[in-house]
Amino acid sequence: MDSTIIMINLFGAVALLLFGLAQIKDGVSRAFGARLRTGLATGTRGSLRSFLSGLVATVALQSSTATALMTASFVERDLIKPRMAQIVLLGANVGTAITAWIVATGIEWLSPLLILSGIVLYRSRSSTRQGGGAALIGIGLMLLSLHLLSLATEPMRASPALAAFIGLLDGALPVALLFSAALAFVSSSSLAVVVLILSLASAGLISAELVIVLVLGANLGGAIPPVVATMSGPASARRVTLGNLAVRTLGCLIALPLAGYGAEIIEMLPFGPSKLPVDAHLLFNLLLAALAWPFSRSLAALMTRLVPDQAEPDTAPKYLDAHELSTPVIALASATREVLGIGDLIERMLIRVSEAFERNDASKLAEITALEERVDRLQQAVKVYLSKLGREGLSDENARRSIVVIDYAINLEHMGDIIEKGLLEQVRKKIALGLRFSDDGHQELRKLFDLTIDNLHVAQTIFVTRDFNLARQMMEIKVEVRRMEKQSAERHLERLRDGRTDSLQTSSLHLDMLRDLKRINAHIVSVAHPIMDENGLLIESRVRTAVE
């Protein structure tokens, strides 16, 4: 019974740690996501800045996986060069190690204060403060989990079963490395595994050599989730995450035979033995960054050869199989997958227009018309496919889902029309006439472009999961977009009244782009309407009823 309670306490503490890390990531993304993405995308013009950008982003997000996925998406959009992306991830690895080192300095006593401060901030009306509050709560929970881990591992000293298991790992170091890598992969957090190793080491349960090997495994396993997440993505994104995995794998292969010597060297440093896991974690990533940095260009070139660009996919529907129409559930699932692909095409169109606007590069607009035609064809194919299901034999739930799928496909097609007939022409005009927006106006449109792309990501998730909380957040985002559009228009008019030449020249373009981005967001938000309607939270009219 005692061993059962100990394991429950241990797993509960680990679960709290993972939840705290997730809260930090979500809170920071909500409060500072746009700034972090902008900083990461613009902070890669030099090797040192790239390294520091990755480090800072990871310390802020508490997730090297999130940094890796952001970096991969920027490479896909040609915002970051492949070589710089590899250096960003070296910085991200060091950022995770620094976070673990700070956590191990004995600041658990701050946990109640951080949670209290976070709750106070979270109750405010500002979304930025709410995000900051969620991040503080996450940090507090993470520190609290460290205390609980310490309490949970203390009784393990007398456990013969654990002693036997650790003895097995001590005698088979490659197995220990793979075991630790598996834990990091399953939890999607090398930081969580290093903290667990720290708790076991502080309790005197594992040898110094085994500590080194387990830390190596945590580093290896932490590089796998980004690879899995980008497997279905474009080749440019996969090269980034695979390159990071290759660097860590090579580092582990070199360090594994030297683990015993490494433990002796680290123990000679002026640090406490209880901090060996975080010291080893930090030292390994610093050495790996120093060794891999000079070869970042060669690594990027190697990844390009190993992961060649794929041929353009066929424009015909991929998932609409007529044989599946006899089974409505499967047919609806196939149609859902096809519509998700349409959403990806819309995202690609938005990204291309955004890039052309940012860089004054008309070549980015070359494929917009072809993409829009493809969206039209696929949307029509989905409607025809689902119309063949008919009404007979369809349950009420499947009938409702069929309508939702068609409605979302139609909304995506409308977005494509707005991009092609509105944003495309406006950006073309800006480039052709050499117009320059004011710095404030440019930044306002840039933020609205980024928010629109982020909102489309959320809409795709809502379309698949039908998550009520996400749907409610999406409805709140609609108000935020309306507010941003109104404020931007008001500030633009103020600049016009001030007689600013750049604002006068781009006045109609600025207002037209604001209007079109707002319209696109309105179509994006519509994905939440069926879910809110089912829960009785959608009103038919925004017009206030007069009181008699």
Coordinates of C-alpha atoms in Angstrom, one line a residue:
M1 CA 0.0 0.0 0.0
D2 CA 2.8 2.4 0.9
S3 CA 4.5 1.8 -2.5
T4 CA 1.2 2.5 -4.3
I5 CA 0.8 5.8 -2.4
I6 CA 4.4 6.8 -3.2
M7 CA 3.8 6.1 -7.0
I8 CA 0.6 8.1 -7.0
N9 CA 2.3 11.0 -5.3
L10 CA 5.2 10.8 -7.8
F11 CA 3.0 10.6 -10.9
G12 CA 0.7 13.4 -9.5
A13 CA 3.7 15.7 -8.9
V14 CA 5.0 15.0 -12.5
A15 CA 1.5 15.6 -13.9
L16 CA 1.4 18.9 -11.9
L17 CA 4.8 19.8 -13.4
L18 CA 3.6 19.2 -17.0
F19 CA 0.4 21.1 -16.3
G20 CA 2.4 24.0 -15.0
L21 CA 4.6 24.0 -18.0
A22 CA 1.6 24.0 -20.3
Q23 CA 0.1 26.9 -18.4
I24 CA 3.3 28.9 -18.8
K25 CA 3.4 28.3 -22.5
D26 CA -0.3 29.1 -23.0
G27 CA -0.1 32.2 -20.8
V28 CA 3.0 33.6 -22.5
S29 CA 1.6 32.9 -25.9
R30 CA -1.6 34.7 -25.1
A31 CA 0.1 37.7 -23.5
F32 CA 3.2 38.1 -25.7
G33 CA 2.8 35.6 -28.6
A34 CA 2.8 38.2 -31.4
R35 CA 5.9 39.9 -29.9
L36 CA 7.7 36.6 -29.5
R37 CA 6.9 35.5 -33.0
T38 CA 8.0 38.9 -34.4
G39 CA 11.1 38.9 -32.3
L40 CA 12.0 35.4 -33.4
A41 CA 11.4 36.1 -37.1
T42 CA 13.3 39.4 -37.1
G43 CA 16.0 38.4 -34.7
T44 CA 17.8 36.0 -37.0
R45 CA 19.8 38.4 -39.1
G46 CA 23.1 37.2 -37.5
S47 CA 24.3 34.0 -35.8
L48 CA 24.5 35.5 -32.3
R49 CA 21.1 37.1 -32.6
S50 CA 19.6 33.9 -33.8
F51 CA 21.1 32.0 -30.9
L52 CA 19.9 34.5 -28.4
S53 CA 16.4 34.6 -30.0
G54 CA 16.0 30.9 -29.6
L55 CA 17.3 31.1 -26.0
V56 CA 15.0 33.9 -25.0
A57 CA 11.9 32.4 -26.7
T58 CA 12.4 29.1 -25.0
V59 CA 13.0 30.6 -21.5
A60 CA 9.8 32.6 -22.0
L61 CA 7.7 29.7 -23.4
Q62 CA 9.3 27.0 -21.2
S63 CA 9.2 24.8 -24.3
S64 CA 11.9 24.1 -26.8
T65 CA 9.3 22.2 -28.8
A66 CA 7.2 25.3 -29.2
T67 CA 10.3 27.3 -30.3
A68 CA 11.3 24.5 -32.8
L69 CA 7.8 24.5 -34.4
M70 CA 7.7 28.3 -34.6
T71 CA 11.1 28.3 -36.2
A72 CA 10.1 25.5 -38.7
S73 CA 7.0 27.5 -39.7
F74 CA 9.2 30.6 -40.3
V75 CA 11.6 28.6 -42.5
E76 CA 8.5 27.4 -44.4
R77 CA 7.5 31.0 -45.0
D78 CA 11.1 32.0 -46.0
L79 CA 11.3 34.3 -42.9
I80 CA 14.4 32.5 -41.5
K81 CA 17.3 31.0 -43.4
P82 CA 17.8 27.3 -42.8
R83 CA 21.3 27.8 -41.4
M84 CA 20.0 30.4 -38.9
A85 CA 17.1 28.1 -38.0
Q86 CA 19.6 25.5 -36.8
I87 CA 21.4 28.1 -34.7
V88 CA 18.0 29.2 -33.2
L89 CA 17.4 25.6 -32.1
L90 CA 20.9 25.4 -30.5
G91 CA 19.9 28.5 -28.5
A92 CA 16.5 26.9 -27.7
N93 CA 18.3 23.8 -26.3
V94 CA 20.5 26.0 -24.0
G95 CA 17.3 28.0 -23.0
T96 CA 15.7 24.8 -21.7
A97 CA 18.9 24.0 -19.7
I98 CA 19.0 27.5 -18.2
T99 CA 15.4 27.1 -17.1
A100 CA 16.1 23.8 -15.4
W101 CA 19.2 25.3 -13.7
I102 CA 17.2 28.3 -12.4
V103 CA 14.5 26.1 -11.1
A104 CA 17.0 24.0 -9.2
T105 CA 18.3 27.0 -7.2
G106 CA 15.8 26.4 -4.4
I107 CA 13.1 29.0 -5.1
E108 CA 10.2 26.7 -4.3
W109 CA 9.2 29.1 -1.5
L110 CA 8.0 31.6 -4.1
S111 CA 5.3 29.2 -5.3
P112 CA 2.4 30.6 -3.2
L113 CA 3.2 34.2 -4.0
L114 CA 3.4 33.5 -7.7
I115 CA 0.1 31.6 -7.8
L116 CA -1.6 34.4 -5.8
S117 CA -0.2 37.1 -8.0
G118 CA -1.2 35.1 -11.1
I119 CA -4.8 34.7 -9.9
V120 CA -5.1 38.4 -9.2
L121 CA -3.8 39.2 -12.8
Y122 CA -6.0 36.5 -14.3
R123 CA -9.1 38.1 -12.9
S124 CA -8.5 41.3 -14.8
R125 CA -10.3 42.1 -18.1
S126 CA -7.1 42.6 -20.1
S127 CA -6.2 39.6 -22.2
T128 CA -2.5 40.5 -21.9
R129 CA -2.8 40.5 -18.1
Q130 CA -4.8 37.3 -18.1
G131 CA -2.0 35.7 -20.1
G132 CA 0.6 37.0 -17.7
G133 CA -1.5 35.7 -14.8
A134 CA -1.8 32.3 -16.3
A135 CA 2.0 32.2 -16.9
L136 CA 2.7 33.2 -13.2
I137 CA 0.2 30.5 -12.0
G138 CA 2.1 28.0 -14.2
I139 CA 5.5 29.0 -12.8
G140 CA 4.0 28.7 -9.3
L141 CA 2.6 25.2 -10.0
M142 CA 5.9 24.2 -11.5
L143 CA 7.8 25.2 -8.4
L144 CA 5.2 23.5 -6.2
S145 CA 5.6 20.3 -8.2
L146 CA 9.3 20.4 -7.4
H147 CA 8.5 20.4 -3.7
L148 CA 6.0 17.5 -4.2
L149 CA 8.6 15.6 -6.2
S150 CA 11.1 15.9 -3.4
L151 CA 8.6 14.6 -0.9
A152 CA 7.6 11.8 -3.2
T153 CA 11.1 10.6 -4.0
E154 CA 12.4 10.7 -0.4
P155 CA 10.7 7.4 0.7
M156 CA 12.1 5.7 -2.4
R157 CA 15.5 5.3 -0.7
A158 CA 14.2 2.2 1.0
S159 CA 12.4 0.6 -2.0
P160 CA 14.1 -2.6 -3.1
A161 CA 12.2 -2.7 -6.4
L162 CA 13.4 0.7 -7.4
A163 CA 16.9 -0.2 -6.3
A164 CA 16.8 -3.2 -8.5
F165 CA 15.5 -1.2 -11.5
I166 CA 18.1 1.5 -11.0
G167 CA 20.8 -1.2 -10.8
L168 CA 19.6 -2.6 -14.1
L169 CA 19.9 0.8 -15.7
D170 CA 23.3 1.3 -14.1
G171 CA 24.5 -1.9 -15.8
A172 CA 23.1 -1.0 -19.2
L173 CA 23.7 2.6 -19.9
P174 CA 22.4 2.6 -23.5
V175 CA 19.1 1.2 -22.2
A176 CA 19.0 3.9 -19.6
L177 CA 19.5 6.5 -22.3
L178 CA 16.7 5.1 -24.4
F179 CA 14.4 4.9 -21.4
S180 CA 15.0 8.5 -20.5
A181 CA 14.5 9.5 -24.2
A182 CA 11.2 7.7 -24.2
L183 CA 10.0 9.5 -21.1
A184 CA 10.9 12.9 -22.7
F185 CA 9.2 12.0 -25.9
V186 CA 6.0 10.8 -24.3
S187 CA 5.8 13.8 -22.0
S188 CA 7.0 16.2 -24.8
S189 CA 9.2 17.9 -22.3
S190 CA 12.9 17.3 -21.7
L191 CA 12.6 19.9 -18.8
A192 CA 10.1 17.7 -16.9
V193 CA 12.3 14.7 -17.2
V194 CA 15.4 16.6 -16.1
V195 CA 13.5 17.9 -13.1
L196 CA 12.5 14.3 -12.3
I197 CA 16.1 13.2 -12.5
L198 CA 17.0 16.1 -10.3
S199 CA 14.6 14.9 -7.6
L200 CA 15.9 11.3 -7.8
A201 CA 19.5 12.5 -7.6
S202 CA 18.8 14.8 -4.7
A203 CA 17.4 11.8 -2.8
G204 CA 20.6 9.9 -3.5
L205 CA 18.9 7.2 -5.5
I206 CA 21.1 7.2 -8.7
S207 CA 24.8 7.4 -9.4
A208 CA 26.5 10.3 -11.0
E209 CA 27.3 8.3 -14.2
L210 CA 23.6 7.3 -14.5
V211 CA 22.6 10.9 -14.0
I212 CA 24.7 12.0 -17.0
V213 CA 23.2 9.2 -19.2
L214 CA 19.6 10.0 -18.2
V215 CA 20.2 13.7 -18.9
L216 CA 21.6 12.7 -22.3
G217 CA 18.4 10.7 -23.0
A218 CA 16.2 13.5 -21.9
N219 CA 18.0 15.8 -24.5
L220 CA 17.6 13.2 -27.2
G221 CA 13.9 12.5 -26.5
G222 CA 13.1 16.2 -26.3
A223 CA 14.1 16.6 -30.0
I224 CA 11.7 14.0 -31.2
P225 CA 8.2 15.7 -30.7
P226 CA 9.0 18.5 -33.2
V227 CA 10.1 16.0 -35.8
V228 CA 6.8 14.1 -35.3
A229 CA 4.8 17.3 -35.5
T230 CA 6.4 18.4 -38.8
M231 CA 6.3 14.9 -40.5
S232 CA 3.3 15.9 -42.6
G233 CA 4.6 19.4 -43.3
P234 CA 6.7 20.7 -46.1
A235 CA 10.3 19.6 -46.6
S236 CA 11.7 23.0 -45.4
A237 CA 10.1 22.6 -42.0
R238 CA 11.1 18.9 -41.6
R239 CA 14.8 19.8 -42.4
V240 CA 14.9 22.1 -39.4
T241 CA 13.6 19.6 -36.8
L242 CA 15.5 16.7 -38.3
G243 CA 18.7 18.7 -38.2
N244 CA 18.2 19.4 -34.5
L245 CA 17.5 15.7 -33.9
A246 CA 20.7 14.8 -35.8
V247 CA 22.8 17.2 -33.7
R248 CA 21.5 15.9 -30.4
T249 CA 21.8 12.3 -31.5
L250 CA 25.5 12.8 -32.5
G251 CA 26.1 14.6 -29.3
C252 CA 24.6 11.8 -27.3
L253 CA 26.6 9.2 -29.2
I254 CA 29.8 11.1 -28.4
A255 CA 29.0 11.8 -24.8
L256 CA 27.7 8.3 -23.8
P257 CA 31.1 6.6 -23.6
L258 CA 32.4 9.6 -21.7
A259 CA 29.6 9.7 -19.1
G260 CA 31.8 8.4 -16.3
Y261 CA 34.6 10.9 -16.9
G262 CA 32.0 13.7 -17.3
A263 CA 30.5 13.0 -14.0
E264 CA 33.9 13.2 -12.3
I265 CA 34.7 16.5 -14.0
I266 CA 31.3 18.1 -13.2
E267 CA 31.6 16.9 -9.5
M268 CA 35.0 18.8 -9.4
L269 CA 33.2 22.1 -10.3
P270 CA 32.2 24.4 -7.4
F271 CA 28.6 23.3 -7.4
G272 CA 26.6 21.0 -5.1
P273 CA 26.3 17.4 -6.0
S274 CA 22.5 17.6 -5.7
K275 CA 22.5 19.9 -8.8
L276 CA 24.5 17.5 -10.9
P277 CA 21.5 16.8 -13.4
V278 CA 21.0 20.5 -14.2
D279 CA 24.7 21.2 -14.3
A280 CA 25.2 18.3 -16.7
H281 CA 22.2 19.4 -18.7
L282 CA 23.5 23.0 -19.1
L283 CA 27.1 21.9 -19.8
F284 CA 26.1 19.4 -22.5
N285 CA 24.0 21.9 -24.4
L286 CA 26.6 24.6 -24.1
L287 CA 29.3 22.3 -25.5
L288 CA 26.9 21.0 -28.2
A289 CA 26.1 24.5 -29.3
A290 CA 29.8 25.5 -29.4
L291 CA 30.7 22.4 -31.5
A292 CA 27.7 22.5 -33.8
W293 CA 27.5 26.2 -34.4
P294 CA 30.4 26.4 -36.9
F295 CA 28.9 23.5 -38.9
S296 CA 25.4 25.0 -39.1
R297 CA 25.7 25.8 -42.8
S298 CA 27.0 22.3 -43.6
L299 CA 24.2 20.8 -41.5
A300 CA 21.5 22.8 -43.4
A301 CA 23.0 21.7 -46.8
L302 CA 23.1 18.1 -45.7
M303 CA 19.4 18.3 -44.6
T304 CA 18.5 19.8 -48.0
R305 CA 20.1 16.7 -49.7
L306 CA 18.5 14.2 -47.3
V307 CA 15.1 15.8 -47.4
P308 CA 14.4 17.0 -51.0
D309 CA 11.5 19.2 -51.9
Q310 CA 8.3 17.3 -52.7
A311 CA 6.6 17.6 -56.1
E312 CA 3.5 19.8 -56.1
P313 CA 0.4 17.7 -55.1
D314 CA -2.3 16.9 -57.5
T315 CA -5.2 19.5 -57.5
A316 CA -7.8 16.8 -57.4
P317 CA -9.5 15.9 -54.0
K318 CA -7.4 13.5 -52.0
Y319 CA -9.9 12.0 -49.6
L320 CA -13.3 12.0 -51.2
D321 CA -13.9 8.3 -52.0
A322 CA -17.2 7.4 -53.5
H323 CA -17.1 3.9 -52.0
E324 CA -17.3 5.5 -48.5
L325 CA -20.6 7.1 -49.1
S326 CA -22.4 4.0 -48.0
T327 CA -20.9 4.6 -44.5
P328 CA -21.9 8.2 -43.6
V329 CA -19.5 8.4 -40.6
I330 CA -16.5 7.6 -42.7
A331 CA -17.6 9.8 -45.6
L332 CA -18.0 12.8 -43.2
A333 CA -14.5 12.1 -41.8
S334 CA -13.1 12.1 -45.3
A335 CA -14.9 15.3 -46.2
T336 CA -13.6 16.8 -43.0
R337 CA -10.0 15.9 -43.9
E338 CA -10.5 17.5 -47.4
V339 CA -11.9 20.7 -45.9
L340 CA -8.9 20.9 -43.5
G341 CA -6.7 20.8 -46.7
I342 CA -8.7 23.7 -48.1
G343 CA -8.0 25.6 -44.8
D344 CA -4.3 24.9 -45.3
L345 CA -4.5 26.4 -48.8
I346 CA -6.2 29.6 -47.4
E347 CA -3.4 29.8 -44.8
R348 CA -0.8 29.5 -47.6
M349 CA -2.6 32.4 -49.5
L350 CA -2.6 34.6 -46.4
I351 CA 1.1 33.9 -45.8
R352 CA 2.0 34.7 -49.4
V353 CA 0.1 38.0 -49.4
S354 CA 1.5 38.9 -45.9
E355 CA 5.1 38.2 -47.2
A356 CA 4.5 40.3 -50.3
F357 CA 3.2 43.1 -48.2
E358 CA 6.1 42.9 -45.8
R359 CA 8.9 42.6 -48.4
N360 CA 7.4 44.5 -51.4
D361 CA 8.0 41.2 -53.3
A362 CA 5.4 40.7 -56.1
S363 CA 6.8 37.2 -56.8
K364 CA 5.1 36.0 -53.6
L365 CA 1.7 36.7 -55.2
A366 CA 2.3 34.6 -58.3
E367 CA 0.5 31.5 -57.0
I368 CA -2.5 33.2 -55.3
T369 CA -4.9 33.0 -58.3
A370 CA -4.0 29.3 -58.9
L371 CA -4.5 28.5 -55.2
E372 CA -7.9 30.3 -55.2
E373 CA -9.0 28.3 -58.2
R374 CA -7.9 25.2 -56.4
V375 CA -9.9 26.2 -53.3
D376 CA -13.0 26.8 -55.5
R377 CA -12.7 23.3 -57.1
L378 CA -12.2 21.5 -53.8
Q379 CA -15.0 23.4 -52.1
Q380 CA -17.4 22.5 -54.9
A381 CA -16.2 18.8 -54.8
V382 CA -16.9 18.6 -51.1
K383 CA -20.5 20.0 -51.6
V384 CA -21.2 17.6 -54.4
Y385 CA -19.8 14.7 -52.4
L386 CA -21.8 15.4 -49.3
S387 CA -25.0 16.0 -51.3
K388 CA -24.8 12.4 -52.4
L389 CA -25.3 11.3 -48.8
G390 CA -28.9 12.4 -49.1
R391 CA -31.2 12.4 -46.1
E392 CA -32.1 8.8 -45.9
G393 CA -30.2 6.8 -43.4
L394 CA -28.5 9.9 -41.9
S395 CA -28.8 10.3 -38.2
D396 CA -29.6 13.8 -36.9
E397 CA -26.0 14.2 -35.7
N398 CA -24.5 13.2 -39.0
A399 CA -27.0 15.5 -40.9
R400 CA -25.9 18.4 -38.7
R401 CA -22.3 17.6 -39.1
S402 CA -22.7 17.5 -42.9
I403 CA -24.2 21.0 -42.8
V404 CA -21.3 22.2 -40.6
V405 CA -18.7 20.8 -43.0
I406 CA -20.3 22.4 -46.0
D407 CA -20.7 25.7 -44.3
Y408 CA -17.1 25.8 -43.2
A409 CA -16.0 24.9 -46.8
I410 CA -18.1 27.8 -48.1
N411 CA -16.7 30.2 -45.6
L412 CA -13.1 29.2 -46.6
E413 CA -14.1 29.7 -50.3
H414 CA -15.3 33.2 -49.4
M415 CA -12.0 33.9 -47.7
G416 CA -10.2 32.9 -50.8
D417 CA -12.3 35.3 -52.9
I418 CA -11.5 38.2 -50.5
I419 CA -7.8 37.4 -50.6
E420 CA -7.7 37.2 -54.4
K421 CA -10.1 40.1 -55.3
G422 CA -9.2 42.3 -52.3
L423 CA -5.9 41.8 -50.6
L424 CA -4.0 40.6 -53.6
E425 CA -4.9 43.7 -55.7
Q426 CA -4.2 46.1 -52.8
V427 CA -0.7 44.7 -52.2
R428 CA 0.0 44.6 -55.9
K429 CA -1.0 48.3 -56.1
K430 CA 1.3 49.1 -53.1
I431 CA 4.2 47.4 -54.8
A432 CA 3.6 48.8 -58.3
L433 CA 3.3 52.4 -57.1
G434 CA 6.1 52.1 -54.6
L435 CA 3.8 53.2 -51.8
R436 CA 5.2 53.2 -48.3
F437 CA 2.9 53.0 -45.2
S438 CA 3.7 54.9 -42.1
D439 CA 5.6 52.9 -39.5
D440 CA 2.5 52.8 -37.2
G441 CA 0.2 51.9 -40.1
H442 CA 2.5 49.2 -41.3
Q443 CA 2.8 47.7 -37.8
E444 CA -1.0 47.7 -37.3
L445 CA -1.6 45.8 -40.5
R446 CA 1.3 43.4 -39.8
K447 CA -0.3 42.6 -36.4
L448 CA -3.7 42.0 -38.0
F449 CA -2.2 39.7 -40.6
D450 CA -0.5 37.6 -37.9
L451 CA -3.7 37.5 -35.8
T452 CA -5.7 36.4 -38.8
I453 CA -3.3 33.5 -39.5
D454 CA -3.3 32.5 -35.8
N455 CA -7.1 32.7 -35.8
L456 CA -7.3 30.4 -38.8
H457 CA -5.2 27.8 -36.9
V458 CA -7.6 27.9 -34.0
A459 CA -10.6 27.6 -36.4
Q460 CA -9.1 24.5 -38.0
T461 CA -8.8 23.0 -34.5
I462 CA -12.4 23.9 -33.6
F463 CA -13.7 22.4 -36.9
V464 CA -12.2 19.1 -35.9
T465 CA -12.5 19.0 -32.1
R466 CA -15.7 21.0 -31.7
D467 CA -14.2 22.2 -28.5
F468 CA -16.6 24.5 -26.6
N469 CA -14.0 26.5 -24.8
L470 CA -12.1 27.2 -28.0
A471 CA -15.3 28.2 -29.7
R472 CA -16.1 30.7 -26.9
Q473 CA -12.6 32.1 -27.1
M474 CA -13.0 32.5 -30.9
M475 CA -16.2 34.5 -30.4
E476 CA -14.2 36.8 -28.0
I477 CA -11.5 37.1 -30.6
K478 CA -14.1 38.5 -33.1
V479 CA -14.7 41.4 -30.7
E480 CA -10.9 41.9 -30.4
V481 CA -10.5 42.0 -34.2
R482 CA -13.4 44.5 -34.4
R483 CA -11.7 46.6 -31.8
M484 CA -8.3 46.4 -33.5
E485 CA -9.8 47.4 -36.8
K486 CA -11.7 50.3 -35.3
Q487 CA -8.7 51.6 -33.4
S488 CA -6.4 51.3 -36.4
A489 CA -8.9 53.2 -38.6
E490 CA -9.2 55.9 -35.9
R491 CA -5.4 56.2 -35.6
H492 CA -5.1 56.3 -39.4
L493 CA -7.6 59.2 -39.5
E494 CA -5.6 61.0 -36.8
R495 CA -2.5 60.7 -38.9
L496 CA -4.4 62.1 -41.9
R497 CA -5.5 65.1 -39.8
D498 CA -1.8 65.6 -38.8
G499 CA -1.1 65.9 -42.5
R500 CA 1.4 63.0 -42.7
T501 CA 2.3 62.4 -46.3
D502 CA 2.8 58.7 -46.1
S503 CA -0.6 58.2 -44.5
L504 CA -2.2 60.4 -47.2
Q505 CA -0.7 58.4 -50.0
T506 CA -1.9 55.0 -48.6
S507 CA -5.2 56.1 -47.1
S508 CA -7.5 54.1 -49.3
L509 CA -5.2 51.0 -49.3
H510 CA -5.0 51.1 -45.5
L511 CA -8.7 51.2 -44.9
D512 CA -9.4 48.6 -47.6
M513 CA -6.9 46.2 -46.2
L514 CA -8.4 46.7 -42.7
R515 CA -11.9 46.0 -44.0
D516 CA -10.8 42.8 -45.9
L517 CA -8.9 41.4 -43.0
K518 CA -11.9 42.0 -40.7
R519 CA -14.2 40.3 -43.3
I520 CA -11.8 37.3 -43.4
N521 CA -11.8 37.1 -39.6
A522 CA -15.6 37.2 -39.6
H523 CA -15.7 34.1 -41.9
I524 CA -13.1 32.4 -39.6
V525 CA -15.1 33.0 -36.5
S526 CA -18.2 31.5 -38.1
V527 CA -16.8 28.0 -37.4
A528 CA -17.7 28.6 -33.8
H529 CA -21.3 29.5 -34.5
P530 CA -22.8 26.0 -34.6
I531 CA -21.1 25.1 -31.3
M532 CA -22.4 28.2 -29.6
D533 CA -25.8 27.7 -31.1
E534 CA -26.0 24.2 -29.8
N535 CA -25.3 25.5 -26.3
G536 CA -27.9 28.3 -26.6
L537 CA -25.3 31.0 -26.5
L538 CA -25.8 32.5 -30.0
I539 CA -28.2 35.3 -30.6
E540 CA -29.8 35.8 -34.0
S541 CA -29.3 39.6 -34.1
R542 CA -26.7 42.0 -32.7
V543 CA -29.4 44.8 -32.8
R544 CA -30.5 45.7 -29.3
T545 CA -34.3 45.2 -28.8
A546 CA -36.0 48.5 -27.8
V547 CA -37.7 48.5 -24.4
E548 CA -41.3 49.5 -24.7

